[in-house]
Amino acid sequence: LTNFFLSCSTAAAFAPQAATTTSTALNAETSGRREFFGAAAAAVVGAAAAVPAANAVIDYENIEYLGGSSIVDVNNANVRAYLKMPGMYPAAAGKIVTNGPYSSVGDLYKIPGLTSREAEVIKKYESRFVAKTPSPDYVIDRVNNG
């Protein structure tokens, strides 16, 4: 379908053009508002029909670990998921989301620059962490999801 529109527009570009008058908003009143707005609506509908559908991920099997439950996925959850854990946000949580991915929860203790206080806080909540496979749809928004 896209190729059809592309070939039609290419063919139209090389076809001889008949002399036409230029249409502006000012002469729209002289030629009739109905025709003017009808042509504009047809152009919008035509442009919308040529847009392909988005292939969005609707069902993510680990959605519950992104901050909606007591378990947090350290590879995909946003920094805000750690707000529910006193002492984690912003220092330890910031280091977790900027230094992944992790193959296991134990890898959290290998974060460069992790202080002993941050390690203690991570240890306190270690049972609430899980390291799922990183998903590009969620990793991109780990630090700031706007």
PDB file of C-alpha atoms in Angstrom:
ATOM      1  CA  LEU A   1       0.000   0.000   0.000  1.00  0.00           C
ATOM      2  CA  THR A   2       2.848   2.379   0.825  1.00  0.00           C
ATOM      3  CA  ASN A   3       4.538   1.588  -2.485  1.00  0.00           C
ATOM      4  CA  PHE A   4       1.287   2.380  -4.287  1.00  0.00           C
ATOM      5  CA  PHE A   5       1.115   5.872  -2.735  1.00  0.00           C
ATOM      6  CA  LEU A   6       4.807   6.411  -3.421  1.00  0.00           C
ATOM      7  CA  SER A   7       4.500   5.445  -7.087  1.00  0.00           C
ATOM      8  CA  CYS A   8       1.369   7.594  -7.518  1.00  0.00           C
ATOM      9  CA  SER A   9       3.091  10.638  -6.042  1.00  0.00           C
ATOM     10  CA  THR A  10       6.184  10.031  -8.171  1.00  0.00           C
ATOM     11  CA  ALA A  11       4.096   9.726 -11.327  1.00  0.00           C
ATOM     12  CA  ALA A  12       2.167  12.876 -10.451  1.00  0.00           C
ATOM     13  CA  ALA A  13       5.408  14.803 -10.030  1.00  0.00           C
ATOM     14  CA  PHE A  14       6.396  14.165 -13.661  1.00  0.00           C
ATOM     15  CA  ALA A  15       2.950  14.535 -15.264  1.00  0.00           C
ATOM     16  CA  PRO A  16       2.284  17.761 -17.202  1.00  0.00           C
ATOM     17  CA  GLN A  17       0.508  20.271 -15.016  1.00  0.00           C
ATOM     18  CA  ALA A  18      -2.443  22.290 -16.221  1.00  0.00           C
ATOM     19  CA  ALA A  19      -2.492  25.978 -15.395  1.00  0.00           C
ATOM     20  CA  THR A  20      -4.182  26.355 -12.039  1.00  0.00           C
ATOM     21  CA  THR A  21      -4.975  29.323  -9.911  1.00  0.00           C
ATOM     22  CA  THR A  22      -3.380  29.541  -6.545  1.00  0.00           C
ATOM     23  CA  SER A  23      -5.747  28.971  -3.643  1.00  0.00           C
ATOM     24  CA  THR A  24      -5.253  30.929  -0.468  1.00  0.00           C
ATOM     25  CA  ALA A  25      -7.367  31.597   2.553  1.00  0.00           C
ATOM     26  CA  LEU A  26      -8.331  34.952   1.060  1.00  0.00           C
ATOM     27  CA  ASN A  27      -9.722  33.597  -2.189  1.00  0.00           C
ATOM     28  CA  ALA A  28     -11.319  30.660  -0.359  1.00  0.00           C
ATOM     29  CA  GLU A  29     -14.321  32.877   0.278  1.00  0.00           C
ATOM     30  CA  THR A  30     -14.725  33.640  -3.410  1.00  0.00           C
ATOM     31  CA  SER A  31     -14.551  29.986  -4.466  1.00  0.00           C
ATOM     32  CA  GLY A  32     -16.739  28.800  -1.631  1.00  0.00           C
ATOM     33  CA  ARG A  33     -15.867  27.767   1.886  1.00  0.00           C
ATOM     34  CA  ARG A  34     -17.448  24.344   1.488  1.00  0.00           C
ATOM     35  CA  GLU A  35     -15.081  23.377  -1.348  1.00  0.00           C
ATOM     36  CA  PHE A  36     -12.088  24.851   0.455  1.00  0.00           C
ATOM     37  CA  PHE A  37     -12.653  22.987   3.724  1.00  0.00           C
ATOM     38  CA  GLY A  38     -13.713  19.826   1.900  1.00  0.00           C
ATOM     39  CA  ALA A  39     -10.379  19.767   0.066  1.00  0.00           C
ATOM     40  CA  ALA A  40      -8.492  20.389   3.304  1.00  0.00           C
ATOM     41  CA  ALA A  41     -10.322  17.540   5.058  1.00  0.00           C
ATOM     42  CA  ALA A  42      -9.603  15.189   2.162  1.00  0.00           C
ATOM     43  CA  ALA A  43      -5.891  16.032   2.373  1.00  0.00           C
ATOM     44  CA  VAL A  44      -5.798  15.263   6.097  1.00  0.00           C
ATOM     45  CA  VAL A  45      -7.613  11.937   5.649  1.00  0.00           C
ATOM     46  CA  GLY A  46      -5.289  10.985   2.795  1.00  0.00           C
ATOM     47  CA  ALA A  47      -2.198  11.743   4.866  1.00  0.00           C
ATOM     48  CA  ALA A  48      -3.525   9.775   7.854  1.00  0.00           C
ATOM     49  CA  ALA A  49      -4.271   6.731   5.692  1.00  0.00           C
ATOM     50  CA  ALA A  50      -0.623   6.526   4.605  1.00  0.00           C
ATOM     51  CA  VAL A  51       0.743   6.268   8.175  1.00  0.00           C
ATOM     52  CA  PRO A  52       1.692   2.686   9.156  1.00  0.00           C
ATOM     53  CA  ALA A  53       0.467   1.230  12.441  1.00  0.00           C
ATOM     54  CA  ALA A  54       2.829   1.283  15.435  1.00  0.00           C
ATOM     55  CA  ASN A  55       4.093  -2.047  16.728  1.00  0.00           C
ATOM     56  CA  ALA A  56       3.892  -1.346  20.453  1.00  0.00           C
ATOM     57  CA  VAL A  57       4.407  -3.937  23.176  1.00  0.00           C
ATOM     58  CA  ILE A  58       1.083  -4.121  24.955  1.00  0.00           C
ATOM     59  CA  ASP A  59       1.648  -7.012  27.337  1.00  0.00           C
ATOM     60  CA  TYR A  60       4.971  -7.186  29.154  1.00  0.00           C
ATOM     61  CA  GLU A  61       5.149 -10.347  31.242  1.00  0.00           C
ATOM     62  CA  ASN A  62       7.195  -8.684  34.027  1.00  0.00           C
ATOM     63  CA  ILE A  63       5.120  -5.519  34.356  1.00  0.00           C
ATOM     64  CA  GLU A  64       4.459  -6.233  38.025  1.00  0.00           C
ATOM     65  CA  TYR A  65       8.178  -5.822  38.806  1.00  0.00           C
ATOM     66  CA  LEU A  66       8.411  -2.280  37.425  1.00  0.00           C
ATOM     67  CA  GLY A  67       7.198  -0.670  40.636  1.00  0.00           C
ATOM     68  CA  GLY A  68       3.620  -1.878  41.064  1.00  0.00           C
ATOM     69  CA  SER A  69       4.400  -4.556  43.640  1.00  0.00           C
ATOM     70  CA  SER A  70       6.782  -5.137  46.529  1.00  0.00           C
ATOM     71  CA  ILE A  71       9.304  -6.843  44.174  1.00  0.00           C
ATOM     72  CA  VAL A  72      11.443  -4.577  41.943  1.00  0.00           C
ATOM     73  CA  ASP A  73      13.282  -5.639  38.791  1.00  0.00           C
ATOM     74  CA  VAL A  74      16.734  -4.039  39.011  1.00  0.00           C
ATOM     75  CA  ASN A  75      17.217  -4.250  35.227  1.00  0.00           C
ATOM     76  CA  ASN A  76      13.980  -2.656  34.039  1.00  0.00           C
ATOM     77  CA  ALA A  77      12.348  -0.668  36.858  1.00  0.00           C
ATOM     78  CA  ASN A  78      12.465   3.114  36.879  1.00  0.00           C
ATOM     79  CA  VAL A  79      14.348   4.960  39.610  1.00  0.00           C
ATOM     80  CA  ARG A  80      11.000   6.005  41.101  1.00  0.00           C
ATOM     81  CA  ALA A  81      10.208   2.379  41.997  1.00  0.00           C
ATOM     82  CA  TYR A  82      12.748   2.705  44.811  1.00  0.00           C
ATOM     83  CA  LEU A  83      10.860   5.569  46.485  1.00  0.00           C
ATOM     84  CA  LYS A  84       8.869   2.957  48.452  1.00  0.00           C
ATOM     85  CA  MET A  85      12.084   1.811  50.143  1.00  0.00           C
ATOM     86  CA  PRO A  86      13.356   4.340  52.700  1.00  0.00           C
ATOM     87  CA  GLY A  87      17.070   5.028  52.281  1.00  0.00           C
ATOM     88  CA  MET A  88      17.269   3.774  48.680  1.00  0.00           C
ATOM     89  CA  TYR A  89      16.321   6.974  46.859  1.00  0.00           C
ATOM     90  CA  PRO A  90      18.135   8.902  45.426  1.00  0.00           C
ATOM     91  CA  ALA A  91      21.742   7.717  45.991  1.00  0.00           C
ATOM     92  CA  ALA A  92      21.579   3.913  45.942  1.00  0.00           C
ATOM     93  CA  ALA A  93      18.647   3.863  43.500  1.00  0.00           C
ATOM     94  CA  GLY A  94      20.472   6.207  41.135  1.00  0.00           C
ATOM     95  CA  LYS A  95      23.543   3.977  41.127  1.00  0.00           C
ATOM     96  CA  ILE A  96      21.423   0.854  40.513  1.00  0.00           C
ATOM     97  CA  VAL A  97      19.623   2.266  37.468  1.00  0.00           C
ATOM     98  CA  THR A  98      22.726   3.804  35.894  1.00  0.00           C
ATOM     99  CA  ASN A  99      25.045   0.795  36.266  1.00  0.00           C
ATOM    100  CA  GLY A 100      22.992  -2.126  34.960  1.00  0.00           C
ATOM    101  CA  PRO A 101      22.274  -4.560  33.502  1.00  0.00           C
ATOM    102  CA  TYR A 102      22.785  -7.160  36.191  1.00  0.00           C
ATOM    103  CA  SER A 103      22.839 -10.917  35.750  1.00  0.00           C
ATOM    104  CA  SER A 104      21.848 -11.422  39.396  1.00  0.00           C
ATOM    105  CA  VAL A 105      20.881  -9.367  42.430  1.00  0.00           C
ATOM    106  CA  GLY A 106      24.333 -10.106  43.881  1.00  0.00           C
ATOM    107  CA  ASP A 107      25.849  -7.971  41.100  1.00  0.00           C
ATOM    108  CA  LEU A 108      24.446  -4.890  42.844  1.00  0.00           C
ATOM    109  CA  TYR A 109      27.311  -5.066  45.340  1.00  0.00           C
ATOM    110  CA  LYS A 110      29.820  -4.709  42.470  1.00  0.00           C
ATOM    111  CA  ILE A 111      28.567  -1.232  41.492  1.00  0.00           C
ATOM    112  CA  PRO A 112      31.553   1.141  41.191  1.00  0.00           C
ATOM    113  CA  GLY A 113      31.609   3.767  43.932  1.00  0.00           C
ATOM    114  CA  LEU A 114      29.021   2.008  46.123  1.00  0.00           C
ATOM    115  CA  THR A 115      29.447   3.212  49.710  1.00  0.00           C
ATOM    116  CA  SER A 116      29.128   0.938  52.719  1.00  0.00           C
ATOM    117  CA  ARG A 117      25.933   2.792  53.735  1.00  0.00           C
ATOM    118  CA  GLU A 118      24.407   2.201  50.278  1.00  0.00           C
ATOM    119  CA  ALA A 119      25.439  -1.476  50.419  1.00  0.00           C
ATOM    120  CA  GLU A 120      23.687  -1.792  53.796  1.00  0.00           C
ATOM    121  CA  VAL A 121      20.474  -0.314  52.380  1.00  0.00           C
ATOM    122  CA  ILE A 122      20.624  -2.643  49.363  1.00  0.00           C
ATOM    123  CA  LYS A 123      21.187  -5.600  51.721  1.00  0.00           C
ATOM    124  CA  LYS A 124      18.144  -4.525  53.752  1.00  0.00           C
ATOM    125  CA  TYR A 125      15.893  -4.781  50.673  1.00  0.00           C
ATOM    126  CA  GLU A 126      17.753  -7.527  48.798  1.00  0.00           C
ATOM    127  CA  SER A 127      14.853  -9.977  49.139  1.00  0.00           C
ATOM    128  CA  ARG A 128      12.625  -7.490  47.284  1.00  0.00           C
ATOM    129  CA  PHE A 129      14.872  -7.383  44.192  1.00  0.00           C
ATOM    130  CA  VAL A 130      14.875  -9.575  41.101  1.00  0.00           C
ATOM    131  CA  ALA A 131      17.107  -9.394  37.996  1.00  0.00           C
ATOM    132  CA  LYS A 132      14.961 -10.071  34.915  1.00  0.00           C
ATOM    133  CA  THR A 133      16.224  -9.917  31.329  1.00  0.00           C
ATOM    134  CA  PRO A 134      16.607  -6.252  30.302  1.00  0.00           C
ATOM    135  CA  SER A 135      13.839  -5.086  27.952  1.00  0.00           C
ATOM    136  CA  PRO A 136      14.739  -2.205  25.594  1.00  0.00           C
ATOM    137  CA  ASP A 137      11.212  -0.807  26.051  1.00  0.00           C
ATOM    138  CA  TYR A 138      11.865  -0.170  29.749  1.00  0.00           C
ATOM    139  CA  VAL A 139      15.641   0.178  30.067  1.00  0.00           C
ATOM    140  CA  ILE A 140      15.499   3.448  28.124  1.00  0.00           C
ATOM    141  CA  ASP A 141      13.324   5.056  30.839  1.00  0.00           C
ATOM    142  CA  ARG A 142      15.094   3.748  33.945  1.00  0.00           C
ATOM    143  CA  VAL A 143      16.630   7.070  34.995  1.00  0.00           C
ATOM    144  CA  ASN A 144      13.893   9.519  33.998  1.00  0.00           C
ATOM    145  CA  ASN A 145      10.479   8.514  32.725  1.00  0.00           C
ATOM    146  CA  GLY A 146       9.289  12.098  32.492  1.00  0.00           C
TER     147      GLY A 146
END
